[in-house]
């Protein structure tokens, strides 16, 4: 006589989460990696096939580290190239604004000159851990306030002068002076802290409003 198997009810089956913890002991893969069995097998296979063995690579942090001076140079180039691209863009835009025939050769030459100037200024004035005292003879505690004062004065003067020449000078003077002044203004505001940056922009706004100038 065939007997049917009774199924357990759902309430009688114990419920539990599966064990997601890793193995408590070393696996065969771990043992093979410790004994470098894969490297030995690959080396043996290459010897049998007549192929040369691959050189060992060491990608430790010591090999990838660069000196502070090299890091400072790379950071300087990154900032100066970015400002040069901004200078080139402003140069092209201001020539289009006055419907002047664009000379790409002159625009590129002016941008290369700006790259040299920005690189020198950025290397000296931009803060970096490898050069805590860029101004010789000045104590270290006064370095940051002095740098902030320089950039604040540069931001206010370049912004106000850019507003002035855009409203009073001829188009030739505007095309020649606007790109470098705009780059200096942007860079100075970036180097300032938040409070001084907003204050410098407010000074330029007050100069624009009190002088009766217009944004062109």
Coordinates of N, CA and C in Angstrom, one line a residue:
X1 N 0.8 -1.2 0.0 CA 0.0 0.0 0.0 C 0.9 1.2 0.0
X2 N 0.6 2.2 -0.9 CA 1.4 3.4 -1.0 C 1.0 4.3 0.1
X3 N 2.0 4.8 0.8 CA 1.8 5.8 1.8 C 2.2 7.2 1.3
X4 N 1.4 8.1 1.5 CA 1.7 9.5 1.1 C 2.5 10.2 2.3
X5 N 3.4 11.0 1.9 CA 4.3 11.7 2.9 C 3.5 13.0 3.3
X6 N 3.4 13.1 4.6 CA 2.8 14.3 5.1 C 3.7 15.5 5.0
X7 N 3.2 16.6 4.4 CA 4.0 17.8 4.4 C 3.9 18.6 5.7
X8 N 5.0 19.2 6.1 CA 4.9 20.0 7.3 C 4.2 21.3 7.0
X9 N 3.6 21.8 8.0 CA 2.9 23.1 7.8 C 4.0 24.2 7.9
X10 N 3.6 25.4 7.3 CA 4.6 26.5 7.3 C 5.0 26.9 8.6
X11 N 4.1 26.8 9.6 CA 4.4 27.3 10.9 C 5.4 26.3 11.7
X12 N 5.5 25.1 11.2 CA 6.4 24.1 11.8 C 7.8 24.2 11.3
X13 N 8.0 24.8 10.1 CA 9.4 24.9 9.6 C 10.1 26.1 10.2
X14 N 11.3 25.9 10.8 CA 12.0 27.0 11.5 C 12.6 27.9 10.4
X15 N 12.4 29.2 10.7 CA 12.9 30.2 9.7 C 14.2 30.8 10.3
X16 N 15.1 31.0 9.4 CA 16.4 31.6 9.8 C 17.1 32.2 8.6
X17 N 17.9 33.2 8.8 CA 18.7 33.8 7.7 C 19.8 32.9 7.3
X18 N 20.2 32.8 6.1 CA 21.4 32.0 5.7 C 22.6 32.6 6.3
X19 N 23.6 31.7 6.4 CA 24.9 32.1 7.0 C 25.7 32.8 5.9
X20 N 25.8 34.2 6.0 CA 26.6 34.9 5.0 C 28.0 35.2 5.5
X21 N 28.4 34.7 6.6 CA 29.8 35.0 7.0 C 30.8 34.1 6.2
X22 N 31.9 34.6 6.0 CA 32.9 33.9 5.2 C 33.4 32.7 5.9
X23 N 34.2 31.9 5.2 CA 34.8 30.7 5.8 C 35.7 31.0 7.0
X24 N 35.6 30.3 8.0 CA 36.4 30.5 9.2 C 37.8 30.1 9.0
X25 N 38.1 29.1 8.1 CA 39.4 28.6 7.9 C 39.9 29.0 6.5
X26 N 41.1 28.9 6.2 CA 41.7 29.2 4.9 C 41.1 28.2 3.8
X27 N 40.7 28.8 2.7 CA 40.3 28.0 1.6 C 41.4 27.6 0.7
X28 N 41.1 26.7 -0.2 CA 42.2 26.2 -1.2 C 42.7 27.4 -2.0
X29 N 41.8 28.4 -2.3 CA 42.3 29.5 -3.1 C 43.3 30.4 -2.3
X30 N 43.0 30.5 -1.0 CA 43.9 31.3 -0.1 C 45.3 30.6 0.0
X31 N 45.2 29.3 0.2 CA 46.5 28.5 0.3 C 47.3 28.6 -1.0
X32 N 46.6 28.5 -2.1 CA 47.3 28.6 -3.4 C 47.9 30.0 -3.6
X33 N 47.2 31.0 -3.2 CA 47.8 32.4 -3.3 C 49.0 32.5 -2.4
X34 N 48.9 32.0 -1.2 CA 50.0 32.1 -0.3 C 51.3 31.4 -0.8
X35 N 51.1 30.3 -1.4 CA 52.3 29.5 -1.9 C 52.6 29.9 -3.4
X36 N 51.9 30.9 -3.9 CA 52.2 31.4 -5.2 C 52.1 30.3 -6.3
X37 N 51.1 29.4 -6.1 CA 50.9 28.3 -7.0 C 50.5 28.8 -8.4
X38 N 49.7 29.9 -8.5 CA 49.3 30.4 -9.8 C 50.5 30.9 -10.5
X39 N 51.3 31.7 -9.8 CA 52.5 32.3 -10.5 C 53.5 31.2 -11.0
X40 N 53.6 30.1 -10.1 CA 54.5 29.0 -10.5 C 53.9 28.3 -11.7
X41 N 52.6 28.1 -11.8 CA 52.0 27.4 -12.9 C 52.1 28.2 -14.2
X42 N 52.0 29.5 -14.0 CA 52.1 30.4 -15.2 C 53.5 30.4 -15.7
X43 N 54.5 30.5 -14.8 CA 55.9 30.4 -15.2 C 56.3 29.1 -15.8
X44 N 55.8 28.0 -15.3 CA 56.1 26.7 -15.9 C 55.4 26.6 -17.3
X45 N 54.2 27.2 -17.5 CA 53.6 27.1 -18.8 C 54.3 28.0 -19.8
X46 N 54.9 29.1 -19.3 CA 55.7 29.9 -20.3 C 57.0 29.3 -20.6
X47 N 57.6 28.6 -19.7 CA 58.8 27.9 -20.0 C 58.6 26.8 -21.0
X48 N 57.4 26.1 -20.9 CA 57.1 25.0 -21.8 C 56.8 25.5 -23.2
X49 N 56.2 26.7 -23.2 CA 55.8 27.2 -24.5 C 56.9 28.1 -25.1
X50 N 58.0 28.3 -24.4 CA 59.1 29.1 -24.9 C 58.9 30.6 -24.8
X51 N 57.9 31.1 -24.1 CA 57.6 32.5 -24.0 C 58.4 33.0 -22.8
X52 N 58.9 34.3 -22.9 CA 59.6 34.9 -21.8 C 58.7 35.1 -20.6
X53 N 59.3 35.1 -19.4 CA 58.6 35.3 -18.2 C 58.3 36.8 -18.0
X54 N 57.2 37.1 -17.4 CA 56.8 38.5 -17.2 C 57.6 39.1 -16.0
X55 N 58.1 40.3 -16.1 CA 58.8 40.9 -15.0 C 57.8 41.2 -13.9
X56 N 58.3 41.2 -12.7 CA 57.5 41.5 -11.5 C 57.3 43.0 -11.4
X57 N 56.0 43.3 -11.1 CA 55.7 44.7 -10.9 C 55.4 45.0 -9.5
X58 N 55.9 46.2 -9.1 CA 55.7 46.6 -7.7 C 55.0 48.0 -7.7
X59 N 53.7 48.0 -7.4 CA 52.9 49.2 -7.5 C 52.7 49.7 -6.1
X60 N 53.7 49.6 -5.2 CA 53.5 50.1 -3.8 C 53.4 51.6 -3.8
X61 N 53.0 52.1 -2.7 CA 52.9 53.6 -2.5 C 54.2 54.3 -2.6
X62 N 55.3 53.6 -2.3 CA 56.6 54.3 -2.4 C 57.0 54.6 -3.8
X63 N 56.6 53.7 -4.8 CA 56.9 53.9 -6.2 C 56.0 55.0 -6.8
X64 N 54.8 55.1 -6.3 CA 53.9 56.1 -6.9 C 54.0 57.5 -6.3
X65 N 54.7 57.6 -5.2 CA 54.8 58.9 -4.6 C 55.7 59.9 -5.4
X66 N 55.4 61.2 -5.4 CA 56.2 62.2 -6.1 C 56.6 63.2 -5.0
X67 N 57.7 63.9 -5.4 CA 58.3 64.8 -4.4 C 57.3 66.1 -4.3
X68 N 57.4 66.8 -3.2 CA 56.6 68.0 -3.0 C 56.9 69.0 -4.0
X69 N 58.1 69.2 -4.5 CA 58.4 70.2 -5.5 C 57.7 69.8 -6.8
X70 N 57.8 68.5 -7.2 CA 57.1 68.1 -8.4 C 55.6 68.3 -8.3
X71 N 55.1 68.0 -7.2 CA 53.6 68.2 -6.9 C 53.2 69.7 -7.1
X72 N 54.1 70.5 -6.6 CA 53.8 72.0 -6.7 C 53.9 72.4 -8.1
X73 N 54.8 71.9 -8.9 CA 55.0 72.3 -10.3 C 53.7 71.8 -11.1
X74 N 53.3 70.6 -10.8 CA 52.1 70.1 -11.5 C 50.9 70.9 -11.2
X75 N 50.7 71.2 -9.9 CA 49.6 72.0 -9.5 C 49.6 73.4 -10.1
X76 N 50.8 74.0 -10.2 CA 51.0 75.3 -10.8 C 50.6 75.2 -12.3
X77 N 51.0 74.2 -13.0 CA 50.7 74.1 -14.4 C 49.2 73.9 -14.6
X78 N 48.6 73.1 -13.7 CA 47.1 72.9 -13.8 C 46.4 74.2 -13.7
X79 N 46.7 75.0 -12.7 CA 46.0 76.3 -12.5 C 46.4 77.3 -13.7
X80 N 47.6 77.4 -14.1 CA 48.0 78.3 -15.1 C 47.4 77.9 -16.5
X81 N 47.3 76.7 -16.8 CA 46.7 76.3 -18.0 C 45.2 76.6 -18.0
X82 N 44.6 76.4 -16.9 CA 43.1 76.7 -16.8 C 42.9 78.2 -17.0
X83 N 43.8 79.0 -16.4 CA 43.6 80.5 -16.6 C 43.9 80.9 -18.0
X84 N 44.9 80.2 -18.6 CA 45.2 80.5 -20.0 C 44.0 80.2 -20.9
X85 N 43.3 79.1 -20.7 CA 42.2 78.7 -21.4 C 41.1 79.8 -21.3
X86 N 40.9 80.3 -20.0 CA 40.0 81.4 -19.8 C 40.4 82.6 -20.6
X87 N 41.7 82.9 -20.6 CA 42.2 84.1 -21.3 C 41.9 84.0 -22.8
X88 N 42.2 82.8 -23.3 CA 41.9 82.6 -24.8 C 40.4 82.8 -25.1
X89 N 39.6 82.2 -24.2 CA 38.1 82.3 -24.4 C 37.7 83.8 -24.4
X90 N 38.1 84.6 -23.4 CA 37.8 86.0 -23.3 C 38.3 86.8 -24.5
X91 N 39.5 86.4 -24.9 CA 40.1 87.1 -26.1 C 39.2 86.9 -27.3
X92 N 38.8 85.7 -27.5 CA 38.0 85.4 -28.7 C 36.6 86.1 -28.6
X93 N 36.0 86.0 -27.4 CA 34.7 86.6 -27.2 C 34.7 88.1 -27.4
X94 N 35.7 88.8 -26.9 CA 35.7 90.2 -27.0 C 35.9 90.7 -28.4
X95 N 36.6 89.9 -29.2 CA 36.8 90.2 -30.6 C 35.5 90.0 -31.4
X96 N 34.8 89.0 -31.0 CA 33.5 88.8 -31.7 C 32.5 89.8 -31.2
X97 N 32.6 90.3 -30.0 CA 31.7 91.4 -29.6 C 31.8 92.6 -30.4
X98 N 33.0 93.0 -30.8 CA 33.2 94.2 -31.6 C 33.3 93.9 -33.1
X99 N 32.9 92.7 -33.5 CA 32.9 92.3 -34.9 C 34.2 92.6 -35.6
X100 N 35.3 92.2 -34.9 CA 36.6 92.3 -35.5 C 37.0 91.0 -36.1
X101 N 37.7 91.1 -37.2 CA 38.2 89.8 -37.8 C 39.2 89.1 -36.9
X102 N 38.9 87.9 -36.6 CA 39.6 87.2 -35.6 C 40.9 86.6 -36.2
X103 N 42.0 86.9 -35.5 CA 43.3 86.4 -35.9 C 43.7 85.3 -34.9
X104 N 43.6 84.1 -35.3 CA 43.9 83.0 -34.4 C 45.4 83.0 -34.0
X105 N 46.3 83.4 -34.9 CA 47.7 83.4 -34.6 C 48.0 84.4 -33.5
X106 N 47.4 85.6 -33.6 CA 47.6 86.6 -32.5 C 47.0 86.1 -31.2
X107 N 45.8 85.5 -31.3 CA 45.1 85.1 -30.1 C 46.0 84.0 -29.4
X108 N 46.5 83.1 -30.2 CA 47.3 82.0 -29.6 C 48.6 82.6 -29.0
X109 N 49.3 83.5 -29.7 CA 50.5 84.1 -29.2 C 50.2 84.9 -27.9
X110 N 49.1 85.6 -27.8 CA 48.8 86.3 -26.5 C 48.5 85.3 -25.4
X111 N 47.9 84.2 -25.7 CA 47.6 83.1 -24.7 C 48.9 82.5 -24.2
X112 N 49.8 82.3 -25.1 CA 51.1 81.7 -24.7 C 51.9 82.6 -23.8
X113 N 51.8 83.9 -24.1 CA 52.4 84.9 -23.2 C 51.7 84.9 -21.8
X114 N 50.4 84.8 -21.9 CA 49.6 84.8 -20.6 C 50.0 83.5 -19.8
X115 N 50.2 82.4 -20.5 CA 50.6 81.2 -19.8 C 51.9 81.3 -19.1
X116 N 52.9 82.0 -19.7 CA 54.1 82.2 -19.0 C 54.0 83.1 -17.8
X117 N 53.2 84.2 -17.9 CA 53.0 85.1 -16.8 C 52.2 84.4 -15.7
X118 N 51.1 83.7 -16.0 CA 50.3 83.0 -15.0 C 51.1 82.0 -14.3
X119 N 52.0 81.3 -15.0 CA 52.8 80.2 -14.4 C 53.8 80.8 -13.3
X120 N 54.4 81.9 -13.7 CA 55.3 82.6 -12.7 C 54.5 83.1 -11.5
X121 N 53.4 83.8 -11.7 CA 52.6 84.3 -10.6 C 52.0 83.2 -9.7
X122 N 51.6 82.1 -10.4 CA 50.9 81.0 -9.6 C 52.0 80.3 -8.8
X123 N 53.2 80.1 -9.3 CA 54.2 79.4 -8.6 C 54.6 80.2 -7.3
X124 N 54.6 81.5 -7.4 CA 55.0 82.3 -6.3 C 53.9 82.5 -5.3
X125 N 52.7 82.8 -5.8 CA 51.6 83.3 -4.9 C 50.6 82.2 -4.5
X126 N 50.5 81.2 -5.2 CA 49.5 80.1 -4.9 C 50.1 79.3 -3.7
X127 N 49.3 79.2 -2.6 CA 49.7 78.5 -1.4 C 50.0 77.0 -1.7
X128 N 51.0 76.4 -1.1 CA 51.3 75.0 -1.2 C 52.1 74.6 0.0
X129 N 51.9 73.3 0.4 CA 52.5 72.8 1.6 C 54.1 72.8 1.5
X130 N 54.6 72.7 0.3 CA 56.1 72.6 0.1 C 56.7 74.0 0.2
X131 N 55.9 75.1 0.2 CA 56.4 76.4 0.3 C 55.6 77.2 1.3
X132 N 55.7 77.0 2.6 CA 54.9 77.7 3.6 C 55.2 79.2 3.7
X133 N 56.4 79.6 3.2 CA 56.8 81.0 3.3 C 57.3 81.5 1.9
X134 N 56.3 81.8 1.0 CA 56.7 82.2 -0.3 C 57.3 83.6 -0.3
X135 N 57.0 84.5 0.7 CA 57.5 85.8 0.8 C 58.7 85.8 1.7
X136 N 60.0 85.9 1.2 CA 61.1 85.8 2.1 C 61.2 87.0 3.1
X137 N 61.6 86.7 4.3 CA 61.7 87.7 5.4 C 60.5 87.9 6.2
X138 N 59.4 87.4 5.7 CA 58.1 87.6 6.4 C 57.8 86.3 7.3
X139 N 57.5 86.5 8.6 CA 57.2 85.4 9.4 C 56.1 84.5 8.9
X140 N 56.1 83.3 9.2 CA 55.1 82.3 8.7 C 53.7 82.7 9.1
X141 N 53.5 83.2 10.3 CA 52.1 83.5 10.7 C 51.5 84.7 9.9
X142 N 52.3 85.5 9.3 CA 51.8 86.6 8.5 C 51.7 86.3 7.0
X143 N 52.2 85.1 6.6 CA 52.2 84.8 5.2 C 50.7 84.7 4.6
X144 N 49.8 84.0 5.3 CA 48.5 83.9 4.8 C 47.7 85.2 4.8
X145 N 47.8 86.0 5.9 CA 47.1 87.4 5.8 C 47.7 88.3 4.7
X146 N 49.0 88.2 4.5 CA 49.6 89.0 3.5 C 49.1 88.6 2.1
X147 N 49.1 87.3 1.9 CA 48.6 86.8 0.6 C 47.1 87.2 0.3
X148 N 46.3 87.1 1.4 CA 44.9 87.5 1.3 C 44.8 88.9 1.0
X149 N 45.6 89.8 1.6 CA 45.6 91.2 1.3 C 46.0 91.5 -0.1
X150 N 47.0 90.8 -0.6 CA 47.4 91.0 -2.0 C 46.3 90.6 -3.0
X151 N 45.7 89.5 -2.8 CA 44.6 89.1 -3.7 C 43.3 89.9 -3.5
X152 N 43.1 90.4 -2.3 CA 41.9 91.3 -2.2 C 42.1 92.6 -2.9
X153 N 43.3 93.2 -2.8 CA 43.6 94.4 -3.5 C 43.6 94.2 -5.0
X154 N 44.1 93.0 -5.5 CA 44.1 92.7 -6.9 C 42.7 92.5 -7.4
X155 N 41.8 91.8 -6.6 CA 40.5 91.6 -7.0 C 39.7 92.9 -7.2
X156 N 39.8 93.8 -6.2 CA 39.0 95.0 -6.2 C 39.6 95.9 -7.4
X157 N 40.9 96.1 -7.5 CA 41.4 97.0 -8.5 C 41.2 96.4 -9.9
X158 N 41.3 95.1 -10.1 CA 41.1 94.6 -11.5 C 39.6 94.7 -11.9
X159 N 38.8 94.4 -10.9 CA 37.3 94.4 -11.2 C 36.8 95.8 -11.5
X160 N 37.3 96.8 -10.7 CA 36.8 98.1 -10.9 C 37.4 98.7 -12.2
X161 N 38.7 98.4 -12.4 CA 39.3 98.9 -13.6 C 38.7 98.3 -14.9
X162 N 38.3 97.0 -14.8 CA 37.6 96.4 -16.0 C 36.3 97.0 -16.2
X163 N 35.6 97.4 -15.2 CA 34.3 98.1 -15.4 C 34.5 99.4 -16.0
X164 N 35.6 100.1 -15.5 CA 35.8 101.5 -16.0 C 36.2 101.5 -17.5
X165 N 37.1 100.6 -17.9 CA 37.5 100.7 -19.3 C 36.4 100.2 -20.2
X166 N 35.6 99.3 -19.7 CA 34.5 98.8 -20.6 C 33.5 99.9 -20.9
X167 N 33.4 100.9 -20.1 CA 32.4 101.9 -20.3 C 33.0 103.2 -20.8
X168 N 34.3 103.4 -20.7 CA 34.9 104.7 -21.1 C 35.9 104.6 -22.2
X169 N 36.6 103.5 -22.4 CA 37.7 103.4 -23.4 C 37.1 102.9 -24.7
X170 N 38.0 103.1 -25.7 CA 37.6 102.6 -27.0 C 37.7 101.1 -27.1
X171 N 37.3 100.5 -28.3 CA 37.2 99.1 -28.4 C 38.6 98.4 -28.5
X172 N 39.6 99.2 -29.0 CA 40.9 98.6 -29.1 C 41.5 98.4 -27.7
X173 N 41.3 99.4 -26.8 CA 41.8 99.2 -25.4 C 41.1 98.1 -24.7
X174 N 39.8 98.0 -24.9 CA 39.0 97.0 -24.3 C 39.4 95.6 -24.7
X175 N 39.6 95.5 -26.0 CA 40.1 94.1 -26.5 C 41.4 93.8 -26.0
X176 N 42.3 94.7 -25.8 CA 43.7 94.4 -25.4 C 43.7 94.1 -23.9
X177 N 42.9 94.9 -23.1 CA 43.1 94.8 -21.6 C 42.1 93.9 -20.9
X178 N 40.9 93.6 -21.6 CA 39.9 92.9 -20.9 C 40.3 91.4 -20.6
X179 N 40.9 90.7 -21.5 CA 41.2 89.3 -21.1 C 42.1 89.1 -19.9
X180 N 43.3 89.8 -19.9 CA 44.1 89.6 -18.7 C 43.5 90.2 -17.4
X181 N 42.7 91.3 -17.5 CA 42.1 91.8 -16.3 C 41.0 90.8 -15.8
X182 N 40.2 90.2 -16.7 CA 39.2 89.3 -16.3 C 39.8 88.0 -15.7
X183 N 40.9 87.6 -16.2 CA 41.6 86.4 -15.6 C 42.1 86.7 -14.2
X184 N 42.7 87.9 -14.0 CA 43.2 88.3 -12.7 C 42.1 88.5 -11.7
X185 N 41.0 89.0 -12.2 CA 39.8 89.1 -11.3 C 39.3 87.8 -10.8
X186 N 39.1 86.9 -11.8 CA 38.6 85.5 -11.4 C 39.6 84.8 -10.5
X187 N 40.9 84.8 -10.8 CA 41.9 84.1 -10.0 C 41.9 84.7 -8.6
X188 N 41.9 86.0 -8.5 CA 42.0 86.7 -7.2 C 40.8 86.3 -6.3
X189 N 39.6 86.3 -6.9 CA 38.4 85.9 -6.1 C 38.5 84.4 -5.6
X190 N 39.1 83.5 -6.5 CA 39.2 82.1 -6.1 C 40.2 82.0 -5.0
X191 N 41.3 82.7 -5.0 CA 42.3 82.6 -3.9 C 41.8 83.1 -2.6
X192 N 40.8 84.0 -2.6 CA 40.4 84.6 -1.3 C 39.5 83.6 -0.6
X193 N 39.4 83.8 0.7 CA 38.4 83.1 1.5 C 37.0 83.6 1.2
X194 N 36.0 83.0 1.7 CA 34.6 83.3 1.3 C 34.2 84.7 1.7
X195 N 34.6 85.1 2.9 CA 34.2 86.5 3.3 C 34.8 87.6 2.5
X196 N 36.2 87.4 2.3 CA 36.9 88.4 1.5 C 36.5 88.4 0.1
X197 N 36.2 87.2 -0.4 CA 35.8 87.1 -1.8 C 34.4 87.8 -2.1
X198 N 33.5 87.6 -1.2 CA 32.2 88.3 -1.3 C 32.4 89.8 -1.1
X199 N 33.2 90.2 -0.2 CA 33.5 91.6 0.1 C 34.1 92.3 -1.1
X200 N 35.0 91.6 -1.8 CA 35.7 92.2 -3.0 C 34.7 92.4 -4.1
X201 N 33.8 91.4 -4.3 CA 32.8 91.5 -5.3 C 31.8 92.7 -5.0
X202 N 31.5 92.8 -3.7 CA 30.6 93.9 -3.2 C 31.3 95.3 -3.5
X203 N 32.6 95.4 -3.3 CA 33.2 96.6 -3.6 C 33.1 97.0 -5.1
X204 N 33.3 95.9 -6.0 CA 33.1 96.2 -7.4 C 31.7 96.6 -7.8
X205 N 30.7 95.9 -7.1 CA 29.3 96.3 -7.3 C 29.0 97.7 -6.9
X206 N 29.6 98.1 -5.8 CA 29.4 99.5 -5.3 C 30.0 100.5 -6.3
X207 N 31.2 100.2 -6.8 CA 31.9 101.0 -7.8 C 31.0 101.1 -9.0
X208 N 30.4 100.0 -9.5 CA 29.6 100.0 -10.7 C 28.3 100.9 -10.4
X209 N 27.8 100.8 -9.3 CA 26.5 101.6 -9.0 C 26.8 103.0 -8.8
X210 N 27.8 103.4 -8.0 CA 28.0 104.8 -7.7 C 28.6 105.5 -8.9
X211 N 29.3 104.8 -9.7 CA 29.9 105.5 -10.9 C 29.0 105.7 -12.0
X212 N 27.8 105.1 -12.0 CA 26.9 105.2 -13.1 C 27.3 104.4 -14.3
X213 N 28.1 103.3 -14.1 CA 28.5 102.5 -15.2 C 27.4 101.5 -15.5
X214 N 27.6 100.9 -16.7 CA 26.7 99.8 -17.1 C 27.5 98.6 -17.5
X215 N 26.9 97.4 -17.3 CA 27.5 96.2 -17.7 C 27.4 95.9 -19.2
X216 N 28.5 95.9 -19.8 CA 28.5 95.7 -21.3 C 29.1 94.4 -21.7

